[in-house]
mmCIF file of N, CA and C and ligand atoms in Angstrom:
data_model
loop_
_atom_site.group_PDB
_atom_site.id
_atom_site.type_symbol
_atom_site.label_atom_id
_atom_site.label_comp_id
_atom_site.label_asym_id
_atom_site.label_seq_id
_atom_site.Cartn_x
_atom_site.Cartn_y
_atom_site.Cartn_z
ATOM 1 N N MET Z 1 54.170 6.300 12.615
ATOM 2 C CA MET Z 1 53.913 6.251 11.810
ATOM 3 C C MET Z 1 52.542 4.574 11.818
ATOM 4 N N THR Z 2 53.181 4.531 13.452
ATOM 5 C CA THR Z 2 52.538 3.115 13.181
ATOM 6 C C THR Z 2 50.576 3.480 14.257
ATOM 7 N N PHE Z 3 50.720 5.437 14.220
ATOM 8 C CA PHE Z 3 49.748 5.829 15.082
ATOM 9 C C PHE Z 3 48.707 6.158 13.327
ATOM 10 N N HIS Z 4 49.565 6.800 12.471
ATOM 11 C CA HIS Z 4 49.056 7.061 11.282
ATOM 12 C C HIS Z 4 48.382 5.719 10.852
ATOM 13 N N ARG Z 5 48.681 5.133 10.281
ATOM 14 C CA ARG Z 5 48.463 3.329 10.078
ATOM 15 C C ARG Z 5 47.113 2.944 11.180
ATOM 16 N N SER Z 6 46.631 2.847 12.320
ATOM 17 C CA SER Z 6 45.884 2.645 12.729
ATOM 18 C C SER Z 6 45.003 3.353 12.884
ATOM 19 N N LEU Z 7 44.766 5.091 12.887
ATOM 20 C CA LEU Z 7 43.967 6.059 12.850
ATOM 21 C C LEU Z 7 43.431 5.806 11.339
ATOM 22 N N LEU Z 8 44.341 5.715 10.427
ATOM 23 C CA LEU Z 8 43.297 5.737 8.566
ATOM 24 C C LEU Z 8 41.891 5.034 8.529
ATOM 25 N N PRO Z 9 42.549 4.138 8.873
ATOM 26 C CA PRO Z 9 41.346 3.366 8.500
ATOM 27 C C PRO Z 9 39.331 4.028 9.352
ATOM 28 N N ALA Z 10 40.125 4.401 10.610
ATOM 29 C CA ALA Z 10 38.797 4.806 11.219
ATOM 30 C C ALA Z 10 38.372 6.175 10.495
ATOM 31 N N VAL Z 11 38.416 6.778 10.134
ATOM 32 C CA VAL Z 11 38.415 7.868 9.822
ATOM 33 C C VAL Z 11 37.923 8.113 8.711
ATOM 34 N N ALA Z 12 37.878 6.630 7.974
ATOM 35 C CA ALA Z 12 37.569 7.003 6.516
ATOM 36 C C ALA Z 12 36.117 5.895 6.719
ATOM 37 N N GLY Z 13 36.307 4.862 8.390
ATOM 38 C CA GLY Z 13 34.966 4.417 8.465
ATOM 39 C C GLY Z 13 34.039 5.106 9.235
ATOM 40 N N LEU Z 14 34.202 6.371 9.261
ATOM 41 C CA LEU Z 14 33.520 7.799 10.417
ATOM 42 C C LEU Z 14 33.032 8.532 9.394
ATOM 43 N N ALA Z 15 33.778 8.642 8.475
ATOM 44 C CA ALA Z 15 33.765 10.356 7.496
ATOM 45 C C ALA Z 15 32.623 8.815 6.729
ATOM 46 N N ALA Z 16 32.002 7.737 6.308
ATOM 47 C CA ALA Z 16 30.954 7.006 5.534
ATOM 48 C C ALA Z 16 29.974 6.529 6.825
ATOM 49 N N ALA Z 17 30.954 6.936 7.634
ATOM 50 C CA ALA Z 17 28.750 7.066 8.369
ATOM 51 C C ALA Z 17 28.430 8.305 8.336
ATOM 52 N N VAL Z 18 29.103 8.652 8.384
ATOM 53 C CA VAL Z 18 28.672 10.926 9.011
ATOM 54 C C VAL Z 18 27.826 10.287 7.010
ATOM 55 N N ALA Z 19 28.630 10.280 5.924
ATOM 56 C CA ALA Z 19 28.165 10.599 4.891
ATOM 57 C C ALA Z 19 26.477 10.239 4.895
ATOM 58 N N LEU Z 20 26.648 8.438 5.445
ATOM 59 C CA LEU Z 20 25.090 7.786 5.400
ATOM 60 C C LEU Z 20 24.176 8.313 6.379
ATOM 61 N N VAL Z 21 24.529 9.043 7.178
ATOM 62 C CA VAL Z 21 22.920 9.563 8.109
ATOM 63 C C VAL Z 21 23.093 11.133 6.962
ATOM 64 N N ALA Z 22 24.085 12.170 6.629
ATOM 65 C CA ALA Z 22 23.563 12.976 5.716
ATOM 66 C C ALA Z 22 22.300 12.762 4.778
ATOM 67 N N VAL Z 23 22.391 11.081 4.050
ATOM 68 C CA VAL Z 23 21.560 10.772 2.712
ATOM 69 C C VAL Z 23 20.457 10.516 3.775
ATOM 70 N N ALA Z 24 20.378 9.383 5.122
ATOM 71 C CA ALA Z 24 18.945 9.241 6.087
ATOM 72 C C ALA Z 24 18.454 9.823 6.546
ATOM 73 N N ALA Z 25 19.135 11.511 6.362
ATOM 74 C CA ALA Z 25 18.447 12.739 6.784
ATOM 75 C C ALA Z 25 17.316 13.129 6.057
ATOM 76 N N GLY Z 26 18.208 13.269 5.101
ATOM 77 C CA GLY Z 26 17.633 13.997 3.442
ATOM 78 C C GLY Z 26 15.949 13.250 3.052
ATOM 79 N N CYS Z 27 16.185 11.739 2.834
ATOM 80 C CA CYS Z 27 15.450 11.630 3.118
ATOM 81 C C CYS Z 27 14.114 11.554 4.185
ATOM 82 N N SER Z 28 14.307 11.639 5.075
ATOM 83 C CA SER Z 28 13.386 11.536 5.858
ATOM 84 C C SER Z 28 12.632 13.139 5.793
ATOM 85 N N SER Z 29 13.137 14.089 5.285
ATOM 86 C CA SER Z 29 12.967 15.459 5.166
ATOM 87 C C SER Z 29 11.888 15.336 4.216
ATOM 88 N N ALA Z 30 12.252 14.915 3.401
ATOM 89 C CA ALA Z 30 11.479 15.041 1.409
ATOM 90 C C ALA Z 30 10.598 14.257 2.084
ATOM 91 N N GLU Z 31 9.958 13.273 3.191
ATOM 92 C CA GLU Z 31 8.992 12.693 2.934
ATOM 93 C C GLU Z 31 8.700 13.960 4.172
ATOM 94 N N LYS Z 32 8.566 14.428 4.814
ATOM 95 C CA LYS Z 32 7.827 15.488 5.865
ATOM 96 C C LYS Z 32 7.242 16.026 4.647
ATOM 97 N N SER Z 33 6.371 16.804 5.021
ATOM 98 C CA SER Z 33 5.106 17.807 4.144
ATOM 99 C C SER Z 33 5.960 18.949 4.858
ATOM 100 N N THR Z 34 6.142 20.032 2.860
ATOM 101 C CA THR Z 34 6.886 20.863 2.808
ATOM 102 C C THR Z 34 5.733 21.842 3.588
ATOM 103 N N PRO Z 35 6.226 22.804 4.442
ATOM 104 C CA PRO Z 35 4.640 24.125 4.863
ATOM 105 C C PRO Z 35 4.426 24.645 3.895
ATOM 106 N N VAL Z 36 3.109 25.363 3.969
ATOM 107 C CA VAL Z 36 2.566 25.538 3.464
ATOM 108 C C VAL Z 36 1.974 26.724 3.468
ATOM 109 N N ALA Z 37 1.952 27.958 2.931
ATOM 110 C CA ALA Z 37 1.371 29.488 4.008
ATOM 111 C C ALA Z 37 0.453 29.441 3.322
ATOM 112 N N THR Z 38 -1.355 29.393 4.276
ATOM 113 C CA THR Z 38 -2.270 28.686 3.865
ATOM 114 C C THR Z 38 -2.594 29.336 5.803
ATOM 115 N N THR Z 39 -3.974 30.142 5.522
ATOM 116 C CA THR Z 39 -4.551 29.711 7.094
ATOM 117 C C THR Z 39 -6.729 28.967 6.556
ATOM 118 N N GLU Z 40 -6.455 27.817 5.253
ATOM 119 C CA GLU Z 40 -6.961 27.137 5.070
ATOM 120 C C GLU Z 40 -6.619 25.253 5.214
ATOM 121 N N VAL Z 41 -7.222 24.496 5.435
ATOM 122 C CA VAL Z 41 -7.176 23.163 5.730
ATOM 123 C C VAL Z 41 -8.362 22.999 5.347
ATOM 124 N N THR Z 42 -7.985 21.977 4.888
ATOM 125 C CA THR Z 42 -9.463 20.921 4.149
ATOM 126 C C THR Z 42 -8.797 19.827 4.357
ATOM 127 N N MET Z 43 -9.867 19.244 5.347
ATOM 128 C CA MET Z 43 -9.902 17.685 5.789
ATOM 129 C C MET Z 43 -10.451 16.814 4.753
ATOM 130 N N ALA Z 44 -9.094 16.419 3.613
ATOM 131 C CA ALA Z 44 -10.049 16.107 2.856
ATOM 132 C C ALA Z 44 -10.615 14.565 2.978
ATOM 133 N N LYS Z 45 -11.061 14.122 1.467
ATOM 134 C CA LYS Z 45 -10.754 12.406 1.404
ATOM 135 C C LYS Z 45 -10.165 11.180 1.051
ATOM 136 N N SER Z 46 -9.919 10.193 1.926
ATOM 137 C CA SER Z 46 -9.923 9.979 3.253
ATOM 138 C C SER Z 46 -9.279 10.220 3.990
ATOM 139 N N TYR Z 47 -9.945 10.812 5.585
ATOM 140 C CA TYR Z 47 -9.013 10.661 6.362
ATOM 141 C C TYR Z 47 -7.340 11.755 6.543
ATOM 142 N N ARG Z 48 -7.773 12.894 5.606
ATOM 143 C CA ARG Z 48 -6.743 13.304 5.438
ATOM 144 C C ARG Z 48 -6.535 15.327 6.368
ATOM 145 N N PHE Z 49 -5.712 15.346 6.781
ATOM 146 C CA PHE Z 49 -5.536 17.090 6.734
ATOM 147 C C PHE Z 49 -4.679 17.399 5.704
ATOM 148 N N ASP Z 50 -5.526 18.121 4.969
ATOM 149 C CA ASP Z 50 -4.714 18.665 3.457
ATOM 150 C C ASP Z 50 -4.601 20.419 2.865
ATOM 151 N N PRO Z 51 -3.328 20.529 3.546
ATOM 152 C CA PRO Z 51 -2.190 20.752 3.556
ATOM 153 C C PRO Z 51 -1.882 19.904 4.392
ATOM 154 N N LYS Z 52 -0.618 19.181 5.797
ATOM 155 C CA LYS Z 52 -0.282 18.919 6.914
ATOM 156 C C LYS Z 52 -0.490 19.598 7.642
ATOM 157 N N THR Z 53 1.144 20.481 6.799
ATOM 158 C CA THR Z 53 1.728 21.246 8.159
ATOM 159 C C THR Z 53 1.405 22.912 6.519
ATOM 160 N N ILE Z 54 1.134 24.117 7.790
ATOM 161 C CA ILE Z 54 0.921 25.302 6.976
ATOM 162 C C ILE Z 54 1.914 26.048 7.877
ATOM 163 N N GLU Z 55 1.708 27.311 7.954
ATOM 164 C CA GLU Z 55 2.981 28.512 8.279
ATOM 165 C C GLU Z 55 1.885 29.778 8.743
ATOM 166 N N VAL Z 56 1.344 30.563 9.544
ATOM 167 C CA VAL Z 56 1.314 31.349 9.309
ATOM 168 C C VAL Z 56 1.791 31.856 10.169
ATOM 169 N N ALA Z 57 1.633 33.906 10.176
ATOM 170 C CA ALA Z 57 1.451 34.806 10.999
ATOM 171 C C ALA Z 57 0.906 34.849 11.935
ATOM 172 N N ALA Z 58 2.074 34.918 13.080
ATOM 173 C CA ALA Z 58 1.293 35.452 14.195
ATOM 174 C C ALA Z 58 0.038 36.002 14.418
ATOM 175 N N GLY Z 59 -1.261 35.817 15.364
ATOM 176 C CA GLY Z 59 -2.205 36.620 14.838
ATOM 177 C C GLY Z 59 -3.659 36.166 13.881
ATOM 178 N N ALA Z 60 -3.055 34.761 13.017
ATOM 179 C CA ALA Z 60 -4.492 34.652 12.061
ATOM 180 C C ALA Z 60 -4.435 33.685 12.725
ATOM 181 N N THR Z 61 -5.966 33.179 11.992
ATOM 182 C CA THR Z 61 -7.228 32.047 12.226
ATOM 183 C C THR Z 61 -7.213 31.532 11.017
ATOM 184 N N VAL Z 62 -6.823 30.320 12.086
ATOM 185 C CA VAL Z 62 -7.130 29.507 10.808
ATOM 186 C C VAL Z 62 -8.131 28.266 10.731
ATOM 187 N N THR Z 63 -8.565 28.356 10.275
ATOM 188 C CA THR Z 63 -10.038 27.840 9.733
ATOM 189 C C THR Z 63 -10.151 26.164 8.716
ATOM 190 N N TRP Z 64 -10.129 25.577 10.014
ATOM 191 C CA TRP Z 64 -9.879 23.256 9.276
ATOM 192 C C TRP Z 64 -11.884 23.607 8.352
ATOM 193 N N THR Z 65 -11.695 22.712 7.377
ATOM 194 C CA THR Z 65 -12.680 22.761 6.749
ATOM 195 C C THR Z 65 -13.310 21.034 6.243
ATOM 196 N N ASN Z 66 -14.269 20.770 6.686
ATOM 197 C CA ASN Z 66 -14.196 18.951 6.819
ATOM 198 C C ASN Z 66 -15.134 18.473 4.989
ATOM 199 N N GLU Z 67 -14.265 18.297 3.863
ATOM 200 C CA GLU Z 67 -14.688 17.795 3.231
ATOM 201 C C GLU Z 67 -14.663 16.276 2.665
ATOM 202 N N ASP Z 68 -14.222 15.829 3.858
ATOM 203 C CA ASP Z 68 -14.422 14.263 4.122
ATOM 204 C C ASP Z 68 -16.129 14.250 4.533
ATOM 205 N N ASN Z 69 -16.318 11.976 4.601
ATOM 206 C CA ASN Z 69 -17.747 11.871 4.391
ATOM 207 C C ASN Z 69 -17.300 11.568 5.708
ATOM 208 N N PHE Z 70 -16.888 11.991 6.729
ATOM 209 C CA PHE Z 70 -16.994 11.537 8.513
ATOM 210 C C PHE Z 70 -16.350 12.376 9.475
ATOM 211 N N THR Z 71 -17.312 12.290 10.234
ATOM 212 C CA THR Z 71 -16.972 12.784 11.244
ATOM 213 C C THR Z 71 -15.387 13.296 12.012
ATOM 214 N N HIS Z 72 -14.816 14.659 11.477
ATOM 215 C CA HIS Z 72 -13.311 14.633 12.117
ATOM 216 C C HIS Z 72 -13.139 15.243 13.548
ATOM 217 N N THR Z 73 -11.903 15.518 14.155
ATOM 218 C CA THR Z 73 -11.654 17.258 15.572
ATOM 219 C C THR Z 73 -10.712 17.416 15.280
ATOM 220 N N VAL Z 74 -9.925 18.174 15.254
ATOM 221 C CA VAL Z 74 -9.375 18.842 15.379
ATOM 222 C C VAL Z 74 -8.303 19.535 17.027
ATOM 223 N N GLN Z 75 -7.589 18.715 17.158
ATOM 224 C CA GLN Z 75 -6.978 19.364 19.011
ATOM 225 C C GLN Z 75 -5.881 19.533 19.259
ATOM 226 N N VAL Z 76 -5.737 21.232 18.426
ATOM 227 C CA VAL Z 76 -4.167 21.527 19.299
ATOM 228 C C VAL Z 76 -3.622 21.511 20.414
ATOM 229 N N ASP Z 77 -2.747 20.462 20.841
ATOM 230 C CA ASP Z 77 -1.745 20.209 21.603
ATOM 231 C C ASP Z 77 -2.290 21.081 22.686
ATOM 232 N N GLY Z 78 -2.303 20.756 23.491
ATOM 233 C CA GLY Z 78 -2.456 21.430 25.102
ATOM 234 C C GLY Z 78 -4.326 21.888 24.960
ATOM 235 N N GLN Z 79 -5.163 21.980 23.695
ATOM 236 C CA GLN Z 79 -6.289 22.870 23.627
ATOM 237 C C GLN Z 79 -7.558 21.579 23.928
ATOM 238 N N GLU Z 80 -8.498 22.782 23.390
ATOM 239 C CA GLU Z 80 -9.922 21.744 24.203
ATOM 240 C C GLU Z 80 -9.998 20.841 22.453
ATOM 241 N N ASP Z 81 -11.023 19.429 22.503
ATOM 242 C CA ASP Z 81 -10.795 18.628 21.089
ATOM 243 C C ASP Z 81 -11.850 19.510 20.338
ATOM 244 N N ARG Z 82 -11.349 20.141 19.684
ATOM 245 C CA ARG Z 82 -13.183 20.274 18.288
ATOM 246 C C ARG Z 82 -13.584 19.632 17.579
ATOM 247 N N LYS Z 83 -14.894 19.364 17.582
ATOM 248 C CA LYS Z 83 -15.447 18.217 16.592
ATOM 249 C C LYS Z 83 -15.979 18.711 15.772
ATOM 250 N N VAL Z 84 -15.355 18.440 13.967
ATOM 251 C CA VAL Z 84 -16.037 18.915 12.775
ATOM 252 C C VAL Z 84 -17.003 17.944 12.158
ATOM 253 N N SER Z 85 -18.288 17.845 12.094
ATOM 254 C CA SER Z 85 -18.898 17.191 11.350
ATOM 255 C C SER Z 85 -18.803 17.328 9.805
ATOM 256 N N ARG Z 86 -19.692 16.590 9.055
ATOM 257 C CA ARG Z 86 -19.177 17.109 8.043
ATOM 258 C C ARG Z 86 -19.065 18.171 7.024
ATOM 259 N N GLY Z 87 -19.202 18.561 6.267
ATOM 260 C CA GLY Z 87 -19.873 20.452 5.388
ATOM 261 C C GLY Z 87 -18.934 21.245 7.271
ATOM 262 N N ASP Z 88 -19.035 20.644 7.839
ATOM 263 C CA ASP Z 88 -18.972 22.123 9.056
ATOM 264 C C ASP Z 88 -17.235 22.323 8.803
ATOM 265 N N SER Z 89 -17.052 23.585 9.480
ATOM 266 C CA SER Z 89 -15.576 23.762 9.478
ATOM 267 C C SER Z 89 -15.419 24.908 11.230
ATOM 268 N N VAL Z 90 -14.345 24.664 11.280
ATOM 269 C CA VAL Z 90 -13.584 24.722 12.377
ATOM 270 C C VAL Z 90 -12.389 26.307 13.240
ATOM 271 N N SER Z 91 -12.474 27.362 13.270
ATOM 272 C CA SER Z 91 -11.560 28.036 13.114
ATOM 273 C C SER Z 91 -10.869 28.292 14.375
ATOM 274 N N ILE Z 92 -9.580 28.258 13.953
ATOM 275 C CA ILE Z 92 -8.151 28.837 15.766
ATOM 276 C C ILE Z 92 -8.125 29.992 15.357
ATOM 277 N N THR Z 93 -7.132 30.345 16.458
ATOM 278 C CA THR Z 93 -6.685 31.350 15.968
ATOM 279 C C THR Z 93 -4.933 32.056 17.512
ATOM 280 N N PHE Z 94 -4.727 31.892 16.462
ATOM 281 C CA PHE Z 94 -2.860 31.252 17.447
ATOM 282 C C PHE Z 94 -2.508 32.619 17.282
ATOM 283 N N ASP Z 95 -1.851 33.103 18.561
ATOM 284 C CA ASP Z 95 -1.150 34.231 18.523
ATOM 285 C C ASP Z 95 -0.139 34.035 18.747
ATOM 286 N N ASN Z 96 0.498 33.371 19.313
ATOM 287 C CA ASN Z 96 2.227 33.316 19.355
ATOM 288 C C ASN Z 96 2.908 32.508 18.485
ATOM 289 N N PRO Z 97 4.306 32.732 18.823
ATOM 290 C CA PRO Z 97 4.627 32.359 17.439
ATOM 291 C C PRO Z 97 5.414 31.180 17.955
ATOM 292 N N GLY Z 98 5.624 30.114 17.280
ATOM 293 C CA GLY Z 98 5.756 28.329 17.504
ATOM 294 C C GLY Z 98 5.222 27.857 17.224
ATOM 295 N N THR Z 99 5.307 26.356 17.321
ATOM 296 C CA THR Z 99 4.805 24.864 16.420
ATOM 297 C C THR Z 99 4.310 24.329 16.974
ATOM 298 N N TYR Z 100 2.761 24.052 16.473
ATOM 299 C CA TYR Z 100 1.547 23.700 16.978
ATOM 300 C C TYR Z 100 1.317 22.513 16.620
ATOM 301 N N HIS Z 101 1.552 21.206 16.630
ATOM 302 C CA HIS Z 101 0.960 19.948 16.924
ATOM 303 C C HIS Z 101 -0.505 19.786 16.574
ATOM 304 N N TYR Z 102 -0.672 19.352 15.662
ATOM 305 C CA TYR Z 102 -2.341 18.599 16.445
ATOM 306 C C TYR Z 102 -3.100 17.191 15.867
ATOM 307 N N VAL Z 103 -4.196 17.041 16.107
ATOM 308 C CA VAL Z 103 -4.777 15.558 15.619
ATOM 309 C C VAL Z 103 -6.159 15.749 15.558
ATOM 310 N N CYS Z 104 -6.654 15.436 14.755
ATOM 311 C CA CYS Z 104 -8.000 14.603 14.735
ATOM 312 C C CYS Z 104 -8.021 13.245 15.935
ATOM 313 N N THR Z 105 -8.685 13.838 16.401
ATOM 314 C CA THR Z 105 -8.635 11.893 18.009
ATOM 315 C C THR Z 105 -9.499 10.918 17.738
ATOM 316 N N LEU Z 106 -10.422 11.359 16.323
ATOM 317 C CA LEU Z 106 -10.997 10.027 16.092
ATOM 318 C C LEU Z 106 -10.301 9.082 15.165
ATOM 319 N N HIS Z 107 -9.263 9.687 14.489
ATOM 320 C CA HIS Z 107 -8.877 8.833 13.727
ATOM 321 C C HIS Z 107 -6.443 9.104 13.723
ATOM 322 N N ARG Z 108 -6.210 9.088 15.260
ATOM 323 C CA ARG Z 108 -4.722 10.044 15.077
ATOM 324 C C ARG Z 108 -3.815 9.137 14.426
ATOM 325 N N GLN Z 109 -3.778 8.390 14.469
ATOM 326 C CA GLN Z 109 -3.309 6.903 13.240
ATOM 327 C C GLN Z 109 -3.172 7.555 11.859
ATOM 328 N N ASP Z 110 -3.716 7.629 11.363
ATOM 329 C CA ASP Z 110 -4.072 8.704 9.937
ATOM 330 C C ASP Z 110 -3.158 10.488 10.056
ATOM 331 N N MET Z 111 -4.128 11.625 11.043
ATOM 332 C CA MET Z 111 -4.476 12.144 10.188
ATOM 333 C C MET Z 111 -3.555 13.318 11.959
ATOM 334 N N ALA Z 112 -2.933 14.039 11.539
ATOM 335 C CA ALA Z 112 -2.157 15.124 12.304
ATOM 336 C C ALA Z 112 -1.875 15.609 11.424
ATOM 337 N N GLY Z 113 -0.723 17.178 11.953
ATOM 338 C CA GLY Z 113 -1.048 18.178 11.163
ATOM 339 C C GLY Z 113 -0.160 18.739 12.218
ATOM 340 N N GLU Z 114 0.804 20.363 11.222
ATOM 341 C CA GLU Z 114 1.155 21.355 12.360
ATOM 342 C C GLU Z 114 0.826 22.258 11.867
ATOM 343 N N VAL Z 115 0.731 23.409 12.313
ATOM 344 C CA VAL Z 115 0.927 24.876 12.104
ATOM 345 C C VAL Z 115 2.317 25.583 12.822
ATOM 346 N N ILE Z 116 2.597 26.134 12.127
ATOM 347 C CA ILE Z 116 3.607 26.826 11.963
ATOM 348 C C ILE Z 116 3.760 28.026 12.040
ATOM 349 N N VAL Z 117 3.077 29.414 13.415
ATOM 350 C CA VAL Z 117 3.080 30.566 13.831
ATOM 351 C C VAL Z 117 4.917 31.457 13.870
ATOM 352 N N THR Z 118 4.912 31.690 12.584
ATOM 353 C CA THR Z 118 6.168 32.621 12.510
ATOM 354 C C THR Z 118 6.072 34.457 12.874
HETATM 355 CU CU1 CU D 201 -10.096 12.431 11.691
#
Protein backbone atom coordinates (compact mmCIF):
# COMPACT_ATOMS: atom_id res chain seq x y z
CA MET A 1 0.00 0.00 0.00
CA THR A 2 2.93 2.27 0.60
CA PHE A 3 3.82 1.83 -3.06
CA HIS A 4 0.38 2.94 -4.25
CA ARG A 5 0.14 5.90 -1.90
CA SER A 6 3.44 7.33 -3.10
CA LEU A 7 2.96 6.60 -6.79
CA LEU A 8 -0.56 7.96 -7.21
CA PRO A 9 0.24 11.69 -6.91
CA ALA A 10 3.10 11.25 -9.40
CA VAL A 11 0.78 9.62 -11.93
CA ALA A 12 -1.82 12.34 -11.46
CA GLY A 13 0.86 14.98 -11.95
CA LEU A 14 2.08 13.33 -15.11
CA ALA A 15 -1.43 13.15 -16.52
CA ALA A 16 -1.90 16.86 -15.85
CA ALA A 17 1.40 17.63 -17.56
CA VAL A 18 0.45 15.60 -20.61
CA ALA A 19 -2.90 17.43 -20.78
CA LEU A 20 -1.11 20.79 -20.64
CA VAL A 21 1.25 19.79 -23.45
CA ALA A 22 -1.72 18.67 -25.54
CA VAL A 23 -3.43 22.03 -25.04
CA ALA A 24 -0.23 23.92 -25.89
CA ALA A 25 0.27 21.84 -29.05
CA GLY A 26 -3.32 22.57 -30.07
CA CYS A 27 -2.71 26.30 -29.70
CA SER A 28 0.47 26.37 -31.75
CA SER A 29 -1.02 24.33 -34.57
CA ALA A 30 -3.98 26.73 -34.68
CA GLU A 31 -1.55 29.62 -35.19
CA LYS A 32 0.01 27.85 -38.15
CA SER A 33 -1.79 28.54 -41.38
CA THR A 34 -3.82 25.71 -42.82
CA PRO A 35 -2.50 24.65 -46.25
CA VAL A 36 -4.52 26.04 -49.14
CA ALA A 37 -4.77 24.01 -52.35
CA THR A 38 -3.62 26.55 -54.91
CA THR A 39 -0.70 27.31 -57.23
CA GLU A 40 -1.09 31.08 -56.87
CA VAL A 41 0.61 33.02 -54.07
CA THR A 42 0.28 36.76 -53.73
CA MET A 43 2.89 38.99 -52.17
CA ALA A 44 0.21 41.06 -50.54
CA LYS A 45 0.48 44.42 -48.81
CA SER A 46 2.46 44.63 -46.66
CA TYR A 47 5.30 42.09 -46.42
CA ARG A 48 3.09 39.00 -46.61
CA PHE A 49 2.83 35.80 -48.61
CA ASP A 50 -0.83 34.98 -49.06
CA PRO A 51 -1.66 32.20 -48.58
CA LYS A 52 1.35 31.44 -46.42
CA THR A 53 1.14 27.67 -46.77
CA ILE A 54 -0.03 26.01 -49.96
CA GLU A 55 -0.44 22.43 -51.08
CA VAL A 56 0.13 21.35 -54.69
CA ALA A 57 0.51 18.11 -56.63
CA ALA A 58 3.97 16.96 -57.75
CA GLY A 59 4.84 18.55 -61.10
CA ALA A 60 2.80 21.68 -60.42
CA THR A 61 4.11 25.17 -61.16
CA VAL A 62 3.58 27.72 -58.42
CA THR A 63 3.40 31.40 -59.33
CA TRP A 64 4.16 34.23 -56.91
CA THR A 65 2.80 37.65 -57.90
CA ASN A 66 4.00 40.82 -56.24
CA GLU A 67 1.08 43.11 -55.45
CA ASP A 68 2.94 44.94 -52.71
CA ASN A 69 4.60 48.32 -53.10
CA PHE A 70 8.06 46.86 -52.51
CA THR A 71 10.40 44.47 -54.26
CA HIS A 72 10.40 41.00 -52.74
CA THR A 73 12.13 37.73 -53.50
CA VAL A 74 11.32 34.05 -53.39
CA GLN A 75 14.09 31.75 -52.24
CA VAL A 76 13.11 28.15 -51.81
CA ASP A 77 15.53 26.30 -49.49
CA GLY A 78 18.51 25.10 -51.53
CA GLN A 79 17.56 27.09 -54.63
CA GLU A 80 18.56 30.41 -56.14
CA ASP A 81 17.04 33.65 -54.88
CA ARG A 82 14.51 35.08 -57.36
CA LYS A 83 13.78 38.78 -57.25
CA VAL A 84 10.18 39.87 -57.88
CA SER A 85 9.64 43.57 -58.54
CA ARG A 86 6.33 45.35 -58.02
CA GLY A 87 3.78 43.94 -60.44
CA ASP A 88 6.05 41.09 -61.53
CA SER A 89 5.69 37.40 -60.90
CA VAL A 90 7.92 34.35 -60.73
CA SER A 91 7.05 30.70 -61.31
CA ILE A 92 8.73 27.65 -59.84
CA THR A 93 7.92 24.04 -60.73
CA PHE A 94 7.96 21.44 -57.96
CA ASP A 95 8.63 17.98 -59.34
CA ASN A 96 9.21 16.02 -56.15
CA PRO A 97 6.91 15.50 -53.16
CA GLY A 98 8.04 17.14 -49.94
CA THR A 99 7.70 20.25 -47.83
CA TYR A 100 9.55 23.26 -49.21
CA HIS A 101 10.18 26.27 -47.00
CA TYR A 102 10.85 29.58 -48.70
CA VAL A 103 11.60 33.12 -47.66
CA CYS A 104 11.83 36.61 -49.08
CA THR A 105 15.52 37.25 -48.49
CA LEU A 106 14.88 41.00 -48.18
CA HIS A 107 12.38 40.55 -45.34
CA ARG A 108 13.24 37.27 -43.67
CA GLN A 109 11.63 38.26 -40.38
CA ASP A 110 8.21 38.87 -41.89
CA MET A 111 8.02 36.89 -45.09
CA ALA A 112 8.25 33.13 -45.12
CA GLY A 113 6.04 30.42 -46.50
CA GLU A 114 5.76 26.78 -47.29
CA VAL A 115 4.89 24.73 -50.34
CA ILE A 116 3.70 21.22 -49.55
CA VAL A 117 4.07 19.01 -52.61
CA THR A 118 2.07 15.79 -52.52
CU1 LIG B 1 10.02 40.91 -49.08
